[in-house]
């Protein structure tokens, strides 16, 4: 495996674990303000991100590449309102998309088709993640100022259950 591709894949493990920390922080925010459905939604996001990190970890191990684990930074954003959290979520998903695209581009440059195929799932997943984040913002804009509607949205988000990724390595 090309050294740059290896380095970027290894860094992505840390970025995915950071994403899990960030979404746990979002879950904490919503739990503290009594929106358990939103807290559940972000708890599941955190679970997904941990699984994503492990997919990168396993991929590198399967390719007989060394995995180096780095410290995970503490989330440092302060939120003044619910919309701040949702907008930070979209911003973060767009950032992760750029990271996946950078890895894909590096793999493409060296004709690392195996890594490109591995990343195809993540490219699709990031499209879904950005759509979900945008949908939450839209719903909050539509319903967030009405307590009854916010209650119903919170109830909707409380029904989300965790589904492990179906990517086969």
PDB file of C-alpha atoms in Angstrom:
ATOM      1  CA  UNK A   1       0.000   0.000   0.000  1.00  0.00           C
ATOM      2  CA  UNK A   2       1.190   3.493  -0.816  1.00  0.00           C
ATOM      3  CA  UNK A   3       2.580   5.331   2.235  1.00  0.00           C
ATOM      4  CA  UNK A   4       0.291   8.346   1.832  1.00  0.00           C
ATOM      5  CA  UNK A   5      -2.814   6.175   1.470  1.00  0.00           C
ATOM      6  CA  UNK A   6      -1.767   4.188   4.523  1.00  0.00           C
ATOM      7  CA  UNK A   7      -1.242   7.364   6.550  1.00  0.00           C
ATOM      8  CA  UNK A   8      -4.608   8.819   5.547  1.00  0.00           C
ATOM      9  CA  UNK A   9      -6.448   5.572   6.310  1.00  0.00           C
ATOM     10  CA  UNK A  10      -4.753   5.374   9.686  1.00  0.00           C
ATOM     11  CA  UNK A  11      -5.627   8.995  10.469  1.00  0.00           C
ATOM     12  CA  UNK A  12      -9.228   8.270   9.552  1.00  0.00           C
ATOM     13  CA  UNK A  13      -9.456   5.775  12.410  1.00  0.00           C
ATOM     14  CA  UNK A  14      -8.774   8.614  14.836  1.00  0.00           C
ATOM     15  CA  UNK A  15     -11.165  10.956  13.002  1.00  0.00           C
ATOM     16  CA  UNK A  16     -13.960   8.388  13.228  1.00  0.00           C
ATOM     17  CA  UNK A  17     -13.382   7.879  16.951  1.00  0.00           C
ATOM     18  CA  UNK A  18     -13.414  11.664  17.376  1.00  0.00           C
ATOM     19  CA  UNK A  19     -16.735  11.710  15.525  1.00  0.00           C
ATOM     20  CA  UNK A  20     -18.088   9.249  18.066  1.00  0.00           C
ATOM     21  CA  UNK A  21     -16.915  11.510  20.906  1.00  0.00           C
ATOM     22  CA  UNK A  22     -18.502  14.512  19.219  1.00  0.00           C
ATOM     23  CA  UNK A  23     -21.840  12.748  18.836  1.00  0.00           C
ATOM     24  CA  UNK A  24     -21.710  11.584  22.439  1.00  0.00           C
ATOM     25  CA  UNK A  25     -21.258  15.245  23.360  1.00  0.00           C
ATOM     26  CA  UNK A  26     -24.304  16.122  21.236  1.00  0.00           C
ATOM     27  CA  UNK A  27     -26.250  13.350  22.972  1.00  0.00           C
ATOM     28  CA  UNK A  28     -25.222  14.773  26.358  1.00  0.00           C
ATOM     29  CA  UNK A  29     -26.478  18.208  25.338  1.00  0.00           C
ATOM     30  CA  UNK A  30     -29.902  16.900  24.329  1.00  0.00           C
ATOM     31  CA  UNK A  31     -30.205  14.646  27.383  1.00  0.00           C
ATOM     32  CA  UNK A  32     -29.483  17.636  29.634  1.00  0.00           C
ATOM     33  CA  UNK A  33     -32.276  19.692  28.036  1.00  0.00           C
ATOM     34  CA  UNK A  34     -34.813  16.855  28.245  1.00  0.00           C
ATOM     35  CA  UNK A  35     -34.884  15.820  24.589  1.00  0.00           C
ATOM     36  CA  UNK A  36     -34.257  12.107  25.008  1.00  0.00           C
ATOM     37  CA  UNK A  37     -35.205  11.301  21.393  1.00  0.00           C
ATOM     38  CA  UNK A  38     -32.531  13.641  20.049  1.00  0.00           C
ATOM     39  CA  UNK A  39     -30.114  12.184  22.622  1.00  0.00           C
ATOM     40  CA  UNK A  40     -30.953   8.687  21.334  1.00  0.00           C
ATOM     41  CA  UNK A  41     -30.441   9.756  17.722  1.00  0.00           C
ATOM     42  CA  UNK A  42     -26.941  11.046  18.467  1.00  0.00           C
ATOM     43  CA  UNK A  43     -26.084   8.069  20.678  1.00  0.00           C
ATOM     44  CA  UNK A  44     -26.749   5.868  17.662  1.00  0.00           C
ATOM     45  CA  UNK A  45     -24.646   8.213  15.522  1.00  0.00           C
ATOM     46  CA  UNK A  46     -21.811   7.672  18.007  1.00  0.00           C
ATOM     47  CA  UNK A  47     -22.201   3.894  17.690  1.00  0.00           C
ATOM     48  CA  UNK A  48     -22.024   4.163  13.908  1.00  0.00           C
ATOM     49  CA  UNK A  49     -18.844   6.236  14.064  1.00  0.00           C
ATOM     50  CA  UNK A  50     -17.149   3.720  16.366  1.00  0.00           C
ATOM     51  CA  UNK A  51     -18.024   1.001  13.873  1.00  0.00           C
ATOM     52  CA  UNK A  52     -16.643   3.108  11.033  1.00  0.00           C
ATOM     53  CA  UNK A  53     -13.364   3.474  12.927  1.00  0.00           C
ATOM     54  CA  UNK A  54     -13.213  -0.280  13.387  1.00  0.00           C
ATOM     55  CA  UNK A  55     -13.857  -0.859   9.681  1.00  0.00           C
ATOM     56  CA  UNK A  56     -10.809   1.252   8.828  1.00  0.00           C
ATOM     57  CA  UNK A  57      -8.838  -0.517  11.572  1.00  0.00           C
ATOM     58  CA  UNK A  58      -9.796  -3.953  10.247  1.00  0.00           C
ATOM     59  CA  UNK A  59      -9.107  -2.959   6.652  1.00  0.00           C
ATOM     60  CA  UNK A  60      -5.561  -1.900   7.512  1.00  0.00           C
ATOM     61  CA  UNK A  61      -4.969  -5.080   9.508  1.00  0.00           C
ATOM     62  CA  UNK A  62      -6.318  -7.200   6.653  1.00  0.00           C
ATOM     63  CA  UNK A  63      -3.861  -5.445   4.343  1.00  0.00           C
ATOM     64  CA  UNK A  64      -1.002  -6.276   6.762  1.00  0.00           C
ATOM     65  CA  UNK A  65      -0.504  -2.588   7.478  1.00  0.00           C
ATOM     66  CA  UNK A  66       0.474  -1.202  10.857  1.00  0.00           C
ATOM     67  CA  UNK A  67      -2.229   0.596  12.806  1.00  0.00           C
ATOM     68  CA  UNK A  68      -1.138   3.473  15.022  1.00  0.00           C
ATOM     69  CA  UNK A  69      -3.729   4.742  17.486  1.00  0.00           C
ATOM     70  CA  UNK A  70      -3.557   8.406  18.454  1.00  0.00           C
ATOM     71  CA  UNK A  71      -5.138  10.341  21.305  1.00  0.00           C
ATOM     72  CA  UNK A  72      -8.724  11.381  20.697  1.00  0.00           C
ATOM     73  CA  UNK A  73      -9.355  15.084  21.132  1.00  0.00           C
ATOM     74  CA  UNK A  74     -12.075  16.335  23.446  1.00  0.00           C
ATOM     75  CA  UNK A  75     -14.999  18.022  21.661  1.00  0.00           C
ATOM     76  CA  UNK A  76     -14.707  21.743  22.330  1.00  0.00           C
ATOM     77  CA  UNK A  77     -17.887  23.343  21.024  1.00  0.00           C
ATOM     78  CA  UNK A  78     -20.319  25.179  23.276  1.00  0.00           C
ATOM     79  CA  UNK A  79     -23.958  25.180  22.266  1.00  0.00           C
ATOM     80  CA  UNK A  80     -26.422  27.957  22.978  1.00  0.00           C
ATOM     81  CA  UNK A  81     -29.429  26.332  21.325  1.00  0.00           C
ATOM     82  CA  UNK A  82     -30.620  23.111  19.697  1.00  0.00           C
ATOM     83  CA  UNK A  83     -29.959  24.433  16.200  1.00  0.00           C
ATOM     84  CA  UNK A  84     -26.275  25.022  17.081  1.00  0.00           C
ATOM     85  CA  UNK A  85     -25.905  21.289  17.684  1.00  0.00           C
ATOM     86  CA  UNK A  86     -27.648  20.298  14.476  1.00  0.00           C
ATOM     87  CA  UNK A  87     -25.624  22.746  12.395  1.00  0.00           C
ATOM     88  CA  UNK A  88     -22.397  21.502  13.995  1.00  0.00           C
ATOM     89  CA  UNK A  89     -23.469  17.981  13.017  1.00  0.00           C
ATOM     90  CA  UNK A  90     -23.901  18.947   9.372  1.00  0.00           C
ATOM     91  CA  UNK A  91     -20.605  20.826   9.369  1.00  0.00           C
ATOM     92  CA  UNK A  92     -18.859  17.789  10.815  1.00  0.00           C
ATOM     93  CA  UNK A  93     -20.387  15.400   8.275  1.00  0.00           C
ATOM     94  CA  UNK A  94     -19.265  17.665   5.438  1.00  0.00           C
ATOM     95  CA  UNK A  95     -15.762  17.635   6.945  1.00  0.00           C
ATOM     96  CA  UNK A  96     -15.754  13.830   7.139  1.00  0.00           C
ATOM     97  CA  UNK A  97     -16.912  13.685   3.524  1.00  0.00           C
ATOM     98  CA  UNK A  98     -13.904  15.800   2.546  1.00  0.00           C
ATOM     99  CA  UNK A  99     -11.609  13.416   4.440  1.00  0.00           C
ATOM    100  CA  UNK A 100     -13.055  10.362   2.673  1.00  0.00           C
ATOM    101  CA  UNK A 101     -12.722  12.155  -0.664  1.00  0.00           C
ATOM    102  CA  UNK A 102      -9.066  12.957   0.096  1.00  0.00           C
ATOM    103  CA  UNK A 103      -8.314   9.310   0.853  1.00  0.00           C
ATOM    104  CA  UNK A 104     -10.157   8.221  -2.275  1.00  0.00           C
ATOM    105  CA  UNK A 105      -8.218  10.739  -4.348  1.00  0.00           C
ATOM    106  CA  UNK A 106      -4.899   9.532  -2.936  1.00  0.00           C
ATOM    107  CA  UNK A 107      -5.848   5.904  -3.673  1.00  0.00           C
ATOM    108  CA  UNK A 108      -6.935   6.875  -7.180  1.00  0.00           C
ATOM    109  CA  UNK A 109      -3.622   8.624  -7.842  1.00  0.00           C
ATOM    110  CA  UNK A 110      -1.682   5.407  -7.167  1.00  0.00           C
ATOM    111  CA  UNK A 111      -4.256   3.081  -8.732  1.00  0.00           C
ATOM    112  CA  UNK A 112      -5.055   1.397  -5.401  1.00  0.00           C
ATOM    113  CA  UNK A 113      -8.295  -0.152  -6.596  1.00  0.00           C
ATOM    114  CA  UNK A 114      -8.777  -2.298  -3.502  1.00  0.00           C
ATOM    115  CA  UNK A 115      -8.790   0.767  -1.257  1.00  0.00           C
ATOM    116  CA  UNK A 116     -11.044   2.625  -3.679  1.00  0.00           C
ATOM    117  CA  UNK A 117     -13.507  -0.267  -3.573  1.00  0.00           C
ATOM    118  CA  UNK A 118     -13.352  -0.285   0.235  1.00  0.00           C
ATOM    119  CA  UNK A 119     -14.043   3.455   0.281  1.00  0.00           C
ATOM    120  CA  UNK A 120     -17.020   3.223  -2.098  1.00  0.00           C
ATOM    121  CA  UNK A 121     -19.252   2.259   0.837  1.00  0.00           C
ATOM    122  CA  UNK A 122     -18.051   5.267   2.836  1.00  0.00           C
ATOM    123  CA  UNK A 123     -18.698   7.627  -0.082  1.00  0.00           C
ATOM    124  CA  UNK A 124     -22.317   6.428  -0.198  1.00  0.00           C
ATOM    125  CA  UNK A 125     -22.597   6.505   3.592  1.00  0.00           C
ATOM    126  CA  UNK A 126     -21.409  10.112   3.753  1.00  0.00           C
ATOM    127  CA  UNK A 127     -24.094  11.118   1.265  1.00  0.00           C
ATOM    128  CA  UNK A 128     -26.672   9.566   3.583  1.00  0.00           C
ATOM    129  CA  UNK A 129     -25.129  11.209   6.666  1.00  0.00           C
ATOM    130  CA  UNK A 130     -25.212  14.668   5.105  1.00  0.00           C
ATOM    131  CA  UNK A 131     -28.831  14.152   4.006  1.00  0.00           C
ATOM    132  CA  UNK A 132     -29.825  13.054   7.523  1.00  0.00           C
ATOM    133  CA  UNK A 133     -28.112  16.076   9.075  1.00  0.00           C
ATOM    134  CA  UNK A 134     -29.830  18.444   6.619  1.00  0.00           C
ATOM    135  CA  UNK A 135     -33.194  16.783   7.287  1.00  0.00           C
ATOM    136  CA  UNK A 136     -32.804  17.317  11.036  1.00  0.00           C
ATOM    137  CA  UNK A 137     -32.072  20.994  10.468  1.00  0.00           C
ATOM    138  CA  UNK A 138     -35.105  21.338   8.186  1.00  0.00           C
ATOM    139  CA  UNK A 139     -37.360  19.617  10.715  1.00  0.00           C
ATOM    140  CA  UNK A 140     -36.065  21.810  13.525  1.00  0.00           C
ATOM    141  CA  UNK A 141     -36.664  24.919  11.414  1.00  0.00           C
ATOM    142  CA  UNK A 142     -40.217  23.769  10.691  1.00  0.00           C
ATOM    143  CA  UNK A 143     -41.217  22.407  14.091  1.00  0.00           C
ATOM    144  CA  UNK A 144     -38.670  23.468  16.696  1.00  0.00           C
ATOM    145  CA  UNK A 145     -40.406  26.641  17.838  1.00  0.00           C
ATOM    146  CA  UNK A 146     -43.687  24.845  18.580  1.00  0.00           C
ATOM    147  CA  UNK A 147     -43.477  22.766  21.785  1.00  0.00           C
ATOM    148  CA  UNK A 148     -46.040  20.176  20.625  1.00  0.00           C
ATOM    149  CA  UNK A 149     -44.306  19.704  17.276  1.00  0.00           C
ATOM    150  CA  UNK A 150     -40.895  19.534  18.948  1.00  0.00           C
ATOM    151  CA  UNK A 151     -42.301  16.871  21.284  1.00  0.00           C
ATOM    152  CA  UNK A 152     -43.500  14.831  18.288  1.00  0.00           C
ATOM    153  CA  UNK A 153     -40.144  15.214  16.509  1.00  0.00           C
ATOM    154  CA  UNK A 154     -38.389  14.124  19.684  1.00  0.00           C
ATOM    155  CA  UNK A 155     -40.669  11.076  19.843  1.00  0.00           C
ATOM    156  CA  UNK A 156     -39.857  10.254  16.214  1.00  0.00           C
ATOM    157  CA  UNK A 157     -36.113  10.385  16.916  1.00  0.00           C
ATOM    158  CA  UNK A 158     -36.517   8.165  19.978  1.00  0.00           C
ATOM    159  CA  UNK A 159     -37.608   5.280  17.729  1.00  0.00           C
ATOM    160  CA  UNK A 160     -34.283   5.077  15.899  1.00  0.00           C
ATOM    161  CA  UNK A 161     -32.453   1.820  16.539  1.00  0.00           C
ATOM    162  CA  UNK A 162     -28.879   0.885  15.844  1.00  0.00           C
ATOM    163  CA  UNK A 163     -28.070  -1.140  12.728  1.00  0.00           C
ATOM    164  CA  UNK A 164     -24.486  -2.265  12.255  1.00  0.00           C
ATOM    165  CA  UNK A 165     -22.879  -1.462   8.889  1.00  0.00           C
ATOM    166  CA  UNK A 166     -23.203  -4.141   6.240  1.00  0.00           C
ATOM    167  CA  UNK A 167     -19.772  -3.616   4.701  1.00  0.00           C
ATOM    168  CA  UNK A 168     -17.928  -6.911   4.301  1.00  0.00           C
ATOM    169  CA  UNK A 169     -14.132  -6.733   4.524  1.00  0.00           C
TER     170      UNK A 169
END
